[in-house]
Structures are given as C-alpha cells and as structure tokens.
Amino acid sequence: MSTRIVLVARHGQATQGPDHVWTPEDPLTELGHRQAADLAEHVQGLRRPPTRIVASPFLRAQQTAAPSAEALGLEIETDPRLAEFASTLPSPWTLAEADELMPYDDIWHPGDAGYDGETIGAFFERVGASAEEHARADEVALLVCHGGTTMGIIRWALMIPPREPDAFDLFIPNASLTEIRTRIDRHGRERRHVRRVADVRYLSEVTGI
C-alpha cells in the first residue's frame, strides 16, 4: 500500500481595492506576506511536511510559496496548469464591477467560457491533470495556487469528471490549506480522501481576496 498526499494552498492576500483590476502580476500585500509566513510555519511543523512545492506562475502564488520553500529547503517548481480560471489576461472589470455584475455566476456548464476564451470544462481538465501528475507515491506535494484552482482540485479528488457541470461553490480564504490523500490498497484500488478543506486555524488574520 502507498499514500500520496497533496496539500493545496491558496495564495495570500494580493493587491486589491474597488478600482483594482486583477492581473497575473499582482503582488501580495503586507498582510499577504504575513499569511504566507504563517503558512510556511504550519507546513514546516506537519508530521509529514511537503517534499515538493509546485506553484502557479502568477506572482501572488510564487510569493506565497517562497517562505515555505525557504523553510523547507526546497525549490519552487512552476506549473502553468495551476493558473486561475480566465485570468491569463488582465480582468476587464474592476473588483467593484465584478462584485456588482457577478460575471462568473452563469459559468457552470463545461462549454461556458471566461473572458480569455478558456471554457470551465477545459479549466477543470488542466487542473485535474496537474493534480494527478503531482500526486506521487510516498511524496507530499504542496500546490500553491488560487481559489478556483483549489475547487478544481477538489473536484478531481471527488472524481467528478471534468466535463460534468460545476456542482459546488466553496469559500477558499487566502493562504488556506486543503489536504487530499490518495491511498492505493492491497488490491491496487485507488481511494481519495479529502481530509480538510480551506483550513485557516494557523493564520493570524483571515481574508478572502
């Protein structure tokens, strides 16, 4: 028997404000850096700490991963498949406009596309493929990414096919941690356990953006 552990961390609080437009280059705020430090202290103290760190290419994810990499003496691997949905280009809406218009509220069917053209079904496919690759036998992978990406990985853990409609919406706070364990039993069967979702017990301050 073997166990594969995937820890999924959302990035810390990033540049924000009602007139802000999200881009891949948004940095962490001062609070976001403190949240990243809290995350690093937590994962370093785990009974089985990460043996690999893989991050989205977006700056806020890379900056969140950096303290954990330093604490554990690991390099940060970058996987573009962990990028957020419909975020490879600057957002066409400010945060205030997005809050008012809720542009993603009707994006739930696999053929529905975000503003950069990616469909939600394609997004779930790429996120699931990334999670499948990084869930390696007897390793602990820390994936540092985004709220939507985290929900895509949870779908993968629950074995929801990528082309099935979006089925749930979870609040994923900044720098929160989700844990997924995959066990291969003596018959060679795979069973995935979602052990915790969006854990924030180690954070000094909890935020959502």
XYZ file of N, CA, C and O in Angstrom:
836
model
N 0.841 -1.190 0.000
C 0.000 0.000 0.000
C 0.878 1.242 0.000
O 1.970 1.234 0.554
N 0.389 2.313 -0.621
C 1.119 3.572 -0.613
C 0.126 4.712 -0.457
O -1.062 4.576 -0.739
N 0.631 5.832 0.041
C -0.209 7.007 0.251
C 0.405 8.198 -0.462
O 1.609 8.442 -0.373
N -0.418 8.923 -1.183
C 0.009 10.129 -1.873
C -0.709 11.307 -1.225
O -1.935 11.288 -1.089
N 0.041 12.317 -0.837
C -0.548 13.469 -0.153
C -0.368 14.717 -1.012
O 0.747 15.018 -1.455
N -1.464 15.412 -1.230
C -1.432 16.690 -1.933
C -2.007 17.745 -0.997
O -3.138 17.608 -0.513
N -1.219 18.761 -0.714
C -1.668 19.916 0.056
C -1.871 21.066 -0.921
O -0.983 21.356 -1.721
N -3.019 21.713 -0.851
C -3.343 22.788 -1.789
C -3.526 24.080 -1.006
O -4.413 24.179 -0.157
N -2.665 25.057 -1.269
C -2.739 26.349 -0.586
C -3.165 27.429 -1.573
O -2.603 27.525 -2.673
N -4.135 28.230 -1.171
C -4.448 29.410 -1.970
C -3.424 30.492 -1.645
O -2.855 30.514 -0.534
N -3.177 31.384 -2.584
C -2.231 32.489 -2.351
C -2.712 33.404 -1.227
O -3.905 33.447 -0.899
N -1.789 34.145 -0.627
C -2.139 35.126 0.380
C -2.848 36.324 -0.226
O -2.989 36.440 -1.452
N -3.291 37.222 0.642
C -3.984 38.417 0.163
C -3.103 39.175 -0.835
O -1.924 39.396 -0.583
N -3.712 39.551 -1.960
C -2.967 40.238 -3.010
C -3.515 41.651 -3.188
O -4.518 42.030 -2.587
N -2.822 42.432 -3.997
C -3.213 43.816 -4.258
C -4.704 43.899 -4.534
O -5.238 43.141 -5.327
N -5.372 44.844 -3.871
C -6.814 44.924 -4.011
C -7.297 46.357 -3.847
O -6.513 47.289 -3.716
N -8.611 46.526 -3.822
C -9.252 47.831 -3.755
C -10.333 47.891 -4.810
O -10.259 47.190 -5.825
N -11.377 48.706 -4.634
C -12.523 48.690 -5.559
C -12.161 49.001 -6.999
O -12.838 48.529 -7.922
N -11.108 49.772 -7.233
C -10.730 50.131 -8.604
C -9.645 49.216 -9.173
O -9.173 49.444 -10.295
N -9.271 48.202 -8.415
C -8.185 47.332 -8.873
C -8.667 46.388 -9.969
O -9.795 45.909 -9.958
N -7.808 46.135 -10.920
C -8.044 45.166 -11.986
C -7.034 44.034 -11.822
O -5.822 44.259 -11.802
N -7.536 42.812 -11.684
C -6.644 41.675 -11.472
C -5.769 41.410 -12.687
O -6.242 41.456 -13.828
N -4.490 41.106 -12.438
C -3.561 40.683 -13.480
C -2.714 39.544 -12.921
O -2.632 39.358 -11.698
N -2.036 38.784 -13.775
C -1.140 37.743 -13.277
C 0.022 38.283 -12.448
O 0.647 37.525 -11.702
N 0.322 39.584 -12.557
C 1.466 40.161 -11.857
C 1.098 40.846 -10.544
O 1.930 41.543 -9.961
N -0.123 40.658 -10.063
C -0.498 41.255 -8.774
C 0.363 40.681 -7.649
O 0.434 39.459 -7.489
N 0.996 41.543 -6.845
C 1.810 41.055 -5.733
C 0.987 40.880 -4.461
O -0.168 41.327 -4.379
N 1.566 40.244 -3.481
C 0.939 40.149 -2.168
C 0.970 41.501 -1.464
O 1.879 42.306 -1.657
N -0.024 41.724 -0.624
C 0.006 42.866 0.281
C 0.917 42.520 1.462
O 1.398 41.386 1.599
N 1.123 43.490 2.361
C 1.898 43.193 3.580
C 1.232 42.079 4.370
O 1.910 41.176 4.895
N -0.095 42.138 4.464
C -0.814 41.068 5.156
C -0.639 39.751 4.420
O -0.458 38.696 5.053
N -0.677 39.780 3.099
C -0.479 38.558 2.332
C 0.867 37.906 2.603
O 0.978 36.681 2.689
N 1.913 38.722 2.755
C 3.227 38.177 3.097
C 3.212 37.552 4.492
O 3.844 36.503 4.714
N 2.482 38.153 5.433
C 2.388 37.556 6.778
C 1.629 36.232 6.713
O 1.995 35.267 7.409
N 0.586 36.188 5.907
C -0.149 34.930 5.748
C 0.736 33.848 5.134
O 0.675 32.677 5.544
N 1.574 34.227 4.174
C 2.496 33.266 3.571
C 3.479 32.738 4.609
O 3.835 31.550 4.604
N 3.916 33.619 5.515
C 4.822 33.196 6.584
C 4.106 32.254 7.554
O 4.691 31.261 8.027
N 2.833 32.550 7.870
C 2.048 31.653 8.730
C 1.908 30.279 8.091
O 2.029 29.244 8.764
N 1.648 30.270 6.790
C 1.519 29.002 6.066
C 2.824 28.217 6.137
O 2.817 27.004 6.391
N 3.945 28.895 5.930
C 5.246 28.223 5.954
C 5.513 27.592 7.310
O 5.978 26.441 7.401
N 5.224 28.336 8.372
C 5.440 27.792 9.724
C 4.574 26.566 9.958
O 5.008 25.574 10.558
N 3.336 26.607 9.448
C 2.423 25.481 9.637
C 2.895 24.240 8.895
O 2.975 23.153 9.478
N 3.211 24.371 7.615
C 3.579 23.176 6.844
C 4.923 22.616 7.296
O 5.147 21.405 7.232
N 5.808 23.490 7.780
C 7.093 23.007 8.284
C 6.893 22.123 9.512
O 7.661 21.186 9.744
N 5.857 22.399 10.306
C 5.606 21.649 11.530
C 4.734 20.421 11.361
O 4.448 19.733 12.350
N 4.303 20.123 10.153
C 3.461 18.954 9.939
C 4.243 17.660 10.185
O 5.461 17.603 9.999
N 3.527 16.622 10.587
C 4.176 15.327 10.802
C 4.820 14.835 9.508
O 5.899 14.250 9.535
N 4.157 15.111 8.389
C 4.750 14.821 7.085
C 4.766 16.123 6.290
O 3.800 16.443 5.590
N 5.830 16.893 6.401
C 5.901 18.171 5.690
C 6.085 17.954 4.191
O 6.461 16.864 3.744
N 5.839 18.974 3.396
C 5.998 18.841 1.952
C 7.412 18.430 1.549
O 8.403 18.872 2.141
N 7.476 17.574 0.537
C 8.758 17.193 -0.061
C 8.961 17.871 -1.405
O 10.048 17.829 -1.962
N 7.883 18.474 -1.944
C 7.944 19.235 -3.189
C 7.004 20.426 -3.070
O 5.973 20.340 -2.398
N 7.345 21.524 -3.730
C 6.475 22.694 -3.795
C 6.289 23.058 -5.261
O 7.263 23.261 -5.991
N 5.033 23.132 -5.675
C 4.690 23.465 -7.057
C 3.729 24.644 -7.017
O 2.734 24.613 -6.288
N 3.999 25.681 -7.797
C 3.192 26.895 -7.737
C 2.694 27.313 -9.110
O 3.318 27.031 -10.141
N 1.567 28.002 -9.097
C 1.080 28.714 -10.278
C 2.133 29.736 -10.693
O 2.876 30.251 -9.866
N 2.199 30.080 -11.979
C 3.177 31.089 -12.410
C 2.814 32.507 -11.980
O 3.654 33.403 -12.083
N 1.597 32.743 -11.492
C 1.202 34.093 -11.108
C 2.031 34.567 -9.925
O 2.347 33.788 -9.015
N 2.379 35.846 -9.910
C 3.278 36.390 -8.895
C 2.768 36.148 -7.481
O 3.541 35.791 -6.581
N 1.479 36.319 -7.244
C 0.941 36.162 -5.891
C 1.108 34.736 -5.374
O 1.292 34.530 -4.173
N 1.043 33.755 -6.275
C 1.266 32.367 -5.865
C 2.745 32.102 -5.618
O 3.121 31.427 -4.644
N 3.607 32.631 -6.476
C 5.054 32.450 -6.294
C 5.514 33.081 -4.978
O 6.317 32.494 -4.247
N 5.013 34.283 -4.667
C 5.394 34.947 -3.421
C 4.861 34.200 -2.209
O 5.507 34.173 -1.153
N 3.697 33.581 -2.339
C 3.148 32.797 -1.230
C 3.969 31.539 -0.997
O 4.184 31.119 0.150
N 4.448 30.938 -2.065
C 5.227 29.706 -1.949
C 6.621 29.948 -1.396
O 7.225 29.044 -0.790
N 7.155 31.147 -1.579
C 8.564 31.406 -1.257
C 8.932 31.126 0.196
O 9.957 30.477 0.461
N 8.165 31.591 1.213
C 8.557 31.294 2.588
C 8.553 29.800 2.911
O 9.411 29.322 3.663
N 7.611 29.054 2.358
C 7.583 27.607 2.592
C 8.797 26.938 1.947
O 9.408 26.039 2.538
N 9.159 27.384 0.759
C 10.336 26.825 0.097
C 11.594 27.091 0.904
O 12.444 26.205 1.074
N 11.714 28.312 1.438
C 12.889 28.652 2.237
C 12.924 27.843 3.529
O 13.980 27.316 3.919
N 11.767 27.723 4.185
C 11.714 26.998 5.460
C 12.049 25.519 5.286
O 12.670 24.902 6.163
N 11.657 24.949 4.162
C 11.837 23.516 3.935
C 13.071 23.190 3.109
O 13.397 22.020 2.916
N 13.762 24.216 2.612
C 14.938 23.985 1.787
C 14.608 23.356 0.448
O 15.378 22.530 -0.067
N 13.474 23.772 -0.138
C 13.031 23.206 -1.411
C 13.013 24.269 -2.498
O 12.884 25.454 -2.218
N 13.135 23.831 -3.743
C 12.968 24.721 -4.878
C 11.477 24.812 -5.224
O 10.715 23.876 -4.992
N 11.074 25.938 -5.795
C 9.701 26.089 -6.261
C 9.624 25.637 -7.712
O 10.305 26.192 -8.579
N 8.836 24.606 -7.969
C 8.535 24.205 -9.335
C 7.326 25.030 -9.802
O 6.448 25.351 -9.007
N 7.274 25.363 -11.071
C 6.175 26.161 -11.610
C 5.388 25.341 -12.615
O 5.974 24.717 -13.509
N 4.071 25.315 -12.437
C 3.192 24.573 -13.343
C 2.107 25.527 -13.843
O 1.224 25.928 -13.076
N 2.127 25.908 -15.131
C 1.115 26.821 -15.675
C -0.310 26.298 -15.558
O -1.263 27.078 -15.585
N -0.461 24.981 -15.409
C -1.812 24.405 -15.299
C -2.496 24.791 -13.995
O -3.706 24.616 -13.844
N -1.728 25.321 -13.035
C -2.299 25.738 -11.752
C -2.772 27.190 -11.762
O -3.232 27.699 -10.740
N -2.675 27.865 -12.910
C -3.148 29.244 -13.018
C -4.659 29.293 -12.802
O -5.380 28.320 -13.048
N -5.147 30.446 -12.362
C -6.570 30.630 -12.110
C -7.361 30.610 -13.414
O -6.831 30.883 -14.498
N -8.652 30.306 -13.307
C -9.555 30.307 -14.458
C -9.717 31.726 -15.005
O -9.896 32.681 -14.242
N -9.644 31.857 -16.314
C -9.918 33.116 -17.013
C -9.119 34.277 -16.442
O -9.637 35.373 -16.275
N -7.860 34.045 -16.149
C -7.048 35.099 -15.539
C -5.698 35.274 -16.217
O -4.815 35.925 -15.667
N -5.511 34.692 -17.385
C -4.228 34.836 -18.064
C -4.061 36.225 -18.668
O -2.950 36.622 -19.016
N -5.168 36.967 -18.790
C -5.135 38.349 -19.252
C -5.669 39.250 -18.142
O -6.377 38.779 -17.256
N -5.340 40.536 -18.161
C -5.925 41.443 -17.161
C -7.448 41.397 -17.224
O -8.056 41.312 -18.293
N -8.087 41.450 -16.064
C -9.541 41.398 -15.998
C -10.167 42.603 -16.706
O -9.649 43.718 -16.615
N -11.296 42.410 -17.392
C -11.991 43.547 -17.991
C -12.824 44.336 -16.987
O -13.414 45.354 -17.347
N -12.866 43.856 -15.734
C -13.669 44.518 -14.714
C -12.807 44.899 -13.515
O -11.862 44.190 -13.160
N -13.142 46.001 -12.873
C -12.546 46.308 -11.577
C -13.171 45.370 -10.552
O -14.185 44.700 -10.816
N -12.596 45.324 -9.355
C -13.164 44.463 -8.318
C -14.586 44.889 -7.969
O -15.455 44.042 -7.729
N -14.836 46.214 -7.936
C -16.180 46.701 -7.635
C -17.171 46.278 -8.714
O -18.299 45.854 -8.410
N -16.764 46.354 -9.970
C -17.642 45.947 -11.068
C -17.901 44.443 -11.034
O -19.033 43.988 -11.257
N -16.863 43.675 -10.754
C -17.032 42.224 -10.684
C -17.990 41.843 -9.561
O -18.814 40.931 -9.696
N -17.893 42.558 -8.413
C -18.780 42.275 -7.285
C -20.230 42.606 -7.637
O -21.157 41.910 -7.220
N -20.427 43.665 -8.421
C -21.780 44.075 -8.801
C -22.348 43.216 -9.926
O -23.511 42.800 -9.886
N -21.544 42.937 -10.934
C -22.023 42.233 -12.121
C -22.029 40.711 -11.962
O -22.753 40.021 -12.677
N -21.179 40.187 -11.053
C -21.018 38.741 -10.862
C -20.870 38.018 -12.196
O -21.674 37.156 -12.565
N -19.840 38.375 -12.988
C -19.725 37.860 -14.363
C -19.546 36.359 -14.461
O -19.810 35.775 -15.522
N -19.109 35.707 -13.396
C -18.888 34.263 -13.471
C -20.064 33.458 -12.928
O -20.016 32.231 -12.881
N -21.130 34.152 -12.530
C -22.257 33.465 -11.914
C -22.918 32.470 -12.859
O -23.463 31.456 -12.436
N -22.885 32.756 -14.170
C -23.525 31.876 -15.143
C -22.543 30.949 -15.843
O -22.906 30.292 -16.821
N -21.311 30.896 -15.360
C -20.321 29.994 -15.952
C -20.270 28.726 -15.107
O -19.615 28.673 -14.070
N -21.008 27.728 -15.522
C -21.054 26.476 -14.756
C -21.103 25.252 -15.671
O -20.708 24.168 -15.285
N -21.580 25.455 -16.932
C -21.616 24.346 -17.882
C -20.243 24.204 -18.522
O -19.551 25.205 -18.728
N -19.791 22.984 -18.848
C -18.418 22.798 -19.357
C -18.070 23.619 -20.587
O -16.900 23.912 -20.829
N -19.063 24.018 -21.376
C -18.788 24.814 -22.567
C -18.769 26.303 -22.324
O -18.432 27.078 -23.232
N -19.098 26.749 -21.111
C -19.104 28.178 -20.807
C -17.679 28.698 -20.700
O -16.827 28.076 -20.058
N -17.430 29.855 -21.328
C -16.065 30.391 -21.392
C -15.915 31.659 -20.561
O -16.848 32.446 -20.422
N -14.708 31.845 -20.019
C -14.347 33.088 -19.359
C -13.927 34.122 -20.384
O -13.915 33.864 -21.594
N -13.542 35.307 -19.907
C -13.257 36.404 -20.838
C -12.016 36.163 -21.680
O -11.844 36.784 -22.732
N -11.126 35.259 -21.266
C -9.950 34.984 -22.092
C -10.173 33.804 -23.038
O -9.261 33.385 -23.745
N -11.401 33.271 -23.071
C -11.757 32.223 -24.024
C -11.693 30.813 -23.485
O -12.213 29.886 -24.111
N -11.049 30.597 -22.339
C -10.970 29.247 -21.782
C -12.331 28.832 -21.244
O -12.990 29.599 -20.545
N -12.758 27.610 -21.550
C -14.016 27.104 -21.008
C -13.785 26.526 -19.617
O -12.669 26.102 -19.282
N -14.846 26.478 -18.832
C -14.718 25.934 -17.482
C -14.395 24.440 -17.537
O -13.666 23.906 -16.698
N -14.897 23.750 -18.574
C -14.568 22.338 -18.730
C -13.086 22.132 -19.005
O -12.451 21.235 -18.432
N -12.504 22.968 -19.874
C -11.073 22.878 -20.158
C -10.258 23.218 -18.929
O -9.193 22.620 -18.682
N -10.729 24.183 -18.155
C -10.051 24.549 -16.906
C -9.998 23.363 -15.954
O -8.940 23.028 -15.406
N -11.144 22.688 -15.761
C -11.164 21.536 -14.856
C -10.271 20.412 -15.378
O -9.647 19.684 -14.590
N -10.186 20.265 -16.685
C -9.316 19.236 -17.269
C -7.853 19.517 -16.949
O -7.114 18.611 -16.531
N -7.411 20.761 -17.172
C -5.988 21.050 -16.947
C -5.634 20.994 -15.467
O -4.561 20.518 -15.095
N -6.546 21.457 -14.598
C -6.279 21.410 -13.161
C -6.228 19.963 -12.678
O -5.334 19.580 -11.904
N -7.164 19.150 -13.145
C -7.163 17.745 -12.748
C -5.919 17.016 -13.221
O -5.356 16.185 -12.501
N -5.455 17.327 -14.430
C -4.240 16.700 -14.948
C -3.031 17.085 -14.111
O -2.146 16.254 -13.849
N -2.995 18.326 -13.667
C -1.892 18.766 -12.819
C -1.910 18.029 -11.486
O -0.879 17.513 -11.028
N -3.080 17.964 -10.848
C -3.186 17.273 -9.570
C -2.813 15.801 -9.696
O -2.101 15.249 -8.855
N -3.260 15.166 -10.777
C -2.954 13.752 -11.000
C -1.448 13.541 -11.126
O -0.891 12.585 -10.556
N -0.777 14.431 -11.833
C 0.668 14.292 -12.017
C 1.428 14.507 -10.719
O 2.428 13.824 -10.454
N 0.980 15.459 -9.909
C 1.739 15.807 -8.707
C 1.401 14.943 -7.497
O 2.089 15.032 -6.481
N 0.357 14.122 -7.599
C 0.039 13.178 -6.520
C 0.881 11.929 -6.706
O 0.443 10.937 -7.288
N 2.116 11.987 -6.216
C 3.078 10.912 -6.445
C 3.230 10.043 -5.211
O 3.075 10.506 -4.074
N 3.526 8.785 -5.444
C 3.622 7.819 -4.355
C 4.644 8.242 -3.312
O 5.777 8.604 -3.645
N 4.207 8.192 -2.050
C 5.079 8.442 -0.902
C 5.742 9.816 -0.942
O 6.818 10.016 -0.386
N 5.091 10.782 -1.601
C 5.550 12.163 -1.580
C 4.449 13.050 -1.022
O 3.277 12.669 -0.993
N 4.850 14.239 -0.558
C 3.892 15.245 -0.096
C 4.114 16.482 -0.957
O 5.152 17.138 -0.858
N 3.157 16.770 -1.833
C 3.270 17.916 -2.728
C 2.442 19.074 -2.188
O 1.265 18.906 -1.866
N 3.060 20.236 -2.075
C 2.349 21.463 -1.728
C 2.108 22.226 -3.025
O 3.058 22.684 -3.671
N 0.845 22.363 -3.419
C 0.475 23.093 -4.619
C -0.037 24.465 -4.195
O -1.029 24.560 -3.470
N 0.627 25.520 -4.635
C 0.249 26.879 -4.239
C -0.411 27.536 -5.441
O 0.237 27.729 -6.482
N -1.675 27.870 -5.298
C -2.418 28.316 -6.474
C -3.504 29.322 -6.107
O -3.219 30.317 -5.438
N -4.756 29.069 -6.479
C -5.817 30.059 -6.426
C -7.114 29.426 -5.943
O -7.226 28.203 -5.839
N -8.119 30.280 -5.679
C -9.382 29.769 -5.175
C -10.087 28.855 -6.152
O -10.512 27.743 -5.801
N -10.232 29.302 -7.403
C -10.884 28.470 -8.407
C -10.101 27.199 -8.693
O -10.680 26.123 -8.876
N -8.789 27.320 -8.717
C -7.941 26.145 -8.943
C -8.116 25.135 -7.819
O -8.182 23.921 -8.059
N -8.195 25.631 -6.588
C -8.408 24.739 -5.449
C -9.714 23.965 -5.601
O -9.764 22.748 -5.369
N -10.777 24.654 -6.024
C -12.047 23.957 -6.212
C -11.954 22.941 -7.345
O -12.562 21.859 -7.276
N -11.173 23.242 -8.378
C -10.962 22.272 -9.441
C -10.239 21.032 -8.942
O -10.555 19.907 -9.346
N -9.268 21.226 -8.047
C -8.539 20.079 -7.491
C -9.448 19.267 -6.573
O -9.358 18.031 -6.533
N -10.341 19.934 -5.847
C -11.302 19.204 -5.015
C -12.222 18.368 -5.904
O -12.541 17.216 -5.572
N -12.646 18.915 -7.038
C -13.442 18.122 -7.991
C -12.668 16.879 -8.434
O -13.227 15.781 -8.507
N -11.381 17.068 -8.729
C -10.541 15.917 -9.109
C -10.519 14.896 -7.976
O -10.653 13.680 -8.222
N -10.362 15.369 -6.744
C -10.304 14.458 -5.601
C -11.603 13.686 -5.430
O -11.595 12.508 -5.054
N -12.725 14.329 -5.723
C -14.034 13.686 -5.606
C -14.377 12.868 -6.844
O -15.471 12.293 -6.927
N -13.453 12.815 -7.808
C -13.617 12.050 -9.037
C -14.820 12.513 -9.848
O -15.528 11.708 -10.468
N -15.062 13.837 -9.868
C -16.087 14.413 -10.723
C -15.474 14.624 -12.103
O -14.468 15.332 -12.229
N -16.009 14.026 -13.154
C -15.422 14.187 -14.489
C -15.338 15.658 -14.885
O -16.252 16.444 -14.598
N -14.266 16.065 -15.548
C -14.081 17.474 -15.913
C -15.212 18.039 -16.752
O -15.481 19.243 -16.699
N -15.879 17.196 -17.525
C -16.940 17.684 -18.402
C -18.319 17.646 -17.747
O -19.330 17.911 -18.396
N -18.364 17.320 -16.465
C -19.616 17.450 -15.725
C -19.787 18.902 -15.297
O -18.805 19.591 -15.010
N -21.027 19.414 -15.236
C -21.235 20.813 -14.834
C -20.675 21.103 -13.447
O -20.540 20.211 -12.611
N -20.349 22.366 -13.232
C -19.881 22.801 -11.918
C -20.958 22.494 -10.889
O -22.136 22.777 -11.110
N -20.569 21.908 -9.757
C -21.552 21.377 -8.828
C -21.550 22.044 -7.454
O -22.471 21.823 -6.670
N -20.539 22.863 -7.142
C -20.497 23.450 -5.805
C -19.655 24.717 -5.825
O -18.881 24.958 -6.742
N -19.836 25.521 -4.804
C -19.072 26.756 -4.652
C -18.629 26.836 -3.200
O -19.459 26.787 -2.293
N -17.335 26.919 -2.979
C -16.781 26.957 -1.619
C -16.044 28.264 -1.396
O -15.465 28.828 -2.322
N -16.045 28.728 -0.160
C -15.236 29.884 0.195
C -13.837 29.389 0.520
O -13.644 28.615 1.456
N -12.877 29.823 -0.263
C -11.481 29.409 -0.079
C -10.690 30.642 0.375
O -10.307 31.477 -0.449
N -10.446 30.810 1.664
C -9.735 32.007 2.141
C -8.281 32.044 1.670
O -7.702 31.025 1.280
N -7.707 33.226 1.734
C -6.298 33.387 1.389
C -5.423 32.532 2.290
O -5.631 32.457 3.505
N -4.419 31.908 1.694
C -3.408 31.108 2.395
C -4.016 29.956 3.185
O -3.380 29.425 4.098
N -5.244 29.557 2.853
C -5.849 28.389 3.492
C -5.271 27.120 2.883
O -4.671 27.135 1.812
N -5.472 26.012 3.598
C -4.867 24.745 3.177
C -5.932 23.666 3.053
O -6.753 23.482 3.959
N -5.902 22.964 1.927
C -6.764 21.813 1.682
C -5.877 20.583 1.544
O -4.834 20.646 0.893
N -6.274 19.496 2.170
C -5.447 18.274 2.168
C -6.197 17.128 1.525
O -7.333 16.821 1.904
N -5.545 16.480 0.570
C -6.119 15.339 -0.130
C -5.138 14.181 -0.060
O -3.955 14.346 -0.383
N -5.621 13.043 0.368
C -4.772 11.848 0.431
C -5.336 10.778 -0.494
O -6.538 10.530 -0.516
N -4.463 10.163 -1.243
C -4.840 9.067 -2.122
C -4.150 7.806 -1.626
O -2.922 7.785 -1.482
N -4.945 6.797 -1.343
C -4.377 5.534 -0.858
C -4.607 4.445 -1.890
O -5.697 4.313 -2.438
N -3.572 3.694 -2.171
C -3.674 2.526 -3.043
C -3.704 1.295 -2.143
O -2.735 1.014 -1.426
N -4.815 0.571 -2.151
C -4.927 -0.565 -1.227
C -4.234 -1.803 -1.781
O -3.636 -1.777 -2.857
N -4.316 -2.898 -1.042
C -3.574 -4.109 -1.423
C -4.110 -4.742 -2.697
O -3.455 -5.615 -3.279
N -5.301 -4.321 -3.129
C -5.865 -4.817 -4.377
C -5.534 -3.895 -5.559
O -5.980 -4.145 -6.673
N -4.778 -2.837 -5.275
C -4.420 -1.896 -6.321
C -5.485 -0.865 -6.617
O -5.386 -0.137 -7.610
N -6.495 -0.772 -5.750
C -7.572 0.184 -5.958
C -7.210 1.529 -5.340
O -6.600 1.579 -4.281
N -7.641 2.594 -6.027
C -7.315 3.944 -5.584
C -8.507 4.562 -4.858
O -9.630 4.531 -5.353
N -8.223 5.128 -3.688
C -9.272 5.827 -2.944
C -8.735 7.178 -2.486
O -7.683 7.253 -1.845
N -9.459 8.241 -2.813
C -9.044 9.587 -2.436
C -9.863 10.070 -1.237
O -11.073 9.909 -1.195
N -9.163 10.681 -0.303
C -9.795 11.226 0.894
C -9.547 12.728 0.935
O -8.390 13.164 0.918
N -10.601 13.526 1.012
C -10.454 14.953 1.252
C -10.431 15.137 2.766
O -11.463 15.072 3.427
N -9.243 15.332 3.312
C -9.061 15.315 4.762
C -9.444 16.634 5.428
O -9.925 16.653 6.549
N -9.175 17.746 4.764
C -9.583 19.057 5.273
C -9.691 20.014 4.094
O -8.993 19.868 3.098
N -10.591 20.980 4.224
C -10.849 21.936 3.154
C -10.729 23.349 3.713
O -11.366 23.690 4.716
N -9.878 24.161 3.087
C -9.750 25.590 3.417
C -9.474 25.815 4.905
O -10.074 26.685 5.531
N -8.547 25.065 5.450
C -8.163 25.201 6.864
C -7.422 26.521 7.077
O -6.479 26.841 6.345
N -7.835 27.297 8.080
C -7.195 28.591 8.359
C -6.785 28.711 9.827
O -6.472 29.800 10.299
N -6.770 27.614 10.556
C -6.522 27.672 12.003
C -5.160 28.265 12.350
O -4.983 28.803 13.444
N -4.221 28.208 11.459
C -2.858 28.677 11.729
C -2.644 30.134 11.339
O -1.571 30.687 11.584
N -3.623 30.781 10.701
C -3.458 32.140 10.223
C -3.755 33.172 11.318
O -4.720 33.028 12.072
N -2.951 34.213 11.352
C -3.184 35.289 12.334
C -4.343 36.173 11.912
O -4.999 36.795 12.757
N -4.648 36.254 10.604
C -5.769 37.044 10.104
C -6.292 36.386 8.831
O -5.512 36.056 7.938
N -7.611 36.211 8.764
C -8.242 35.517 7.643
C -8.862 36.536 6.698
O -9.574 37.449 7.120
N -8.582 36.395 5.398
C -9.151 37.274 4.369
C -9.605 36.423 3.190
O -9.227 35.251 3.078
N -10.391 37.037 2.297
C -10.962 36.270 1.203
C -10.545 36.675 -0.180
O -10.913 36.025 -1.152
N -9.797 37.768 -0.337
C -9.397 38.223 -1.669
C -7.881 38.335 -1.733
O -7.287 38.894 -0.811
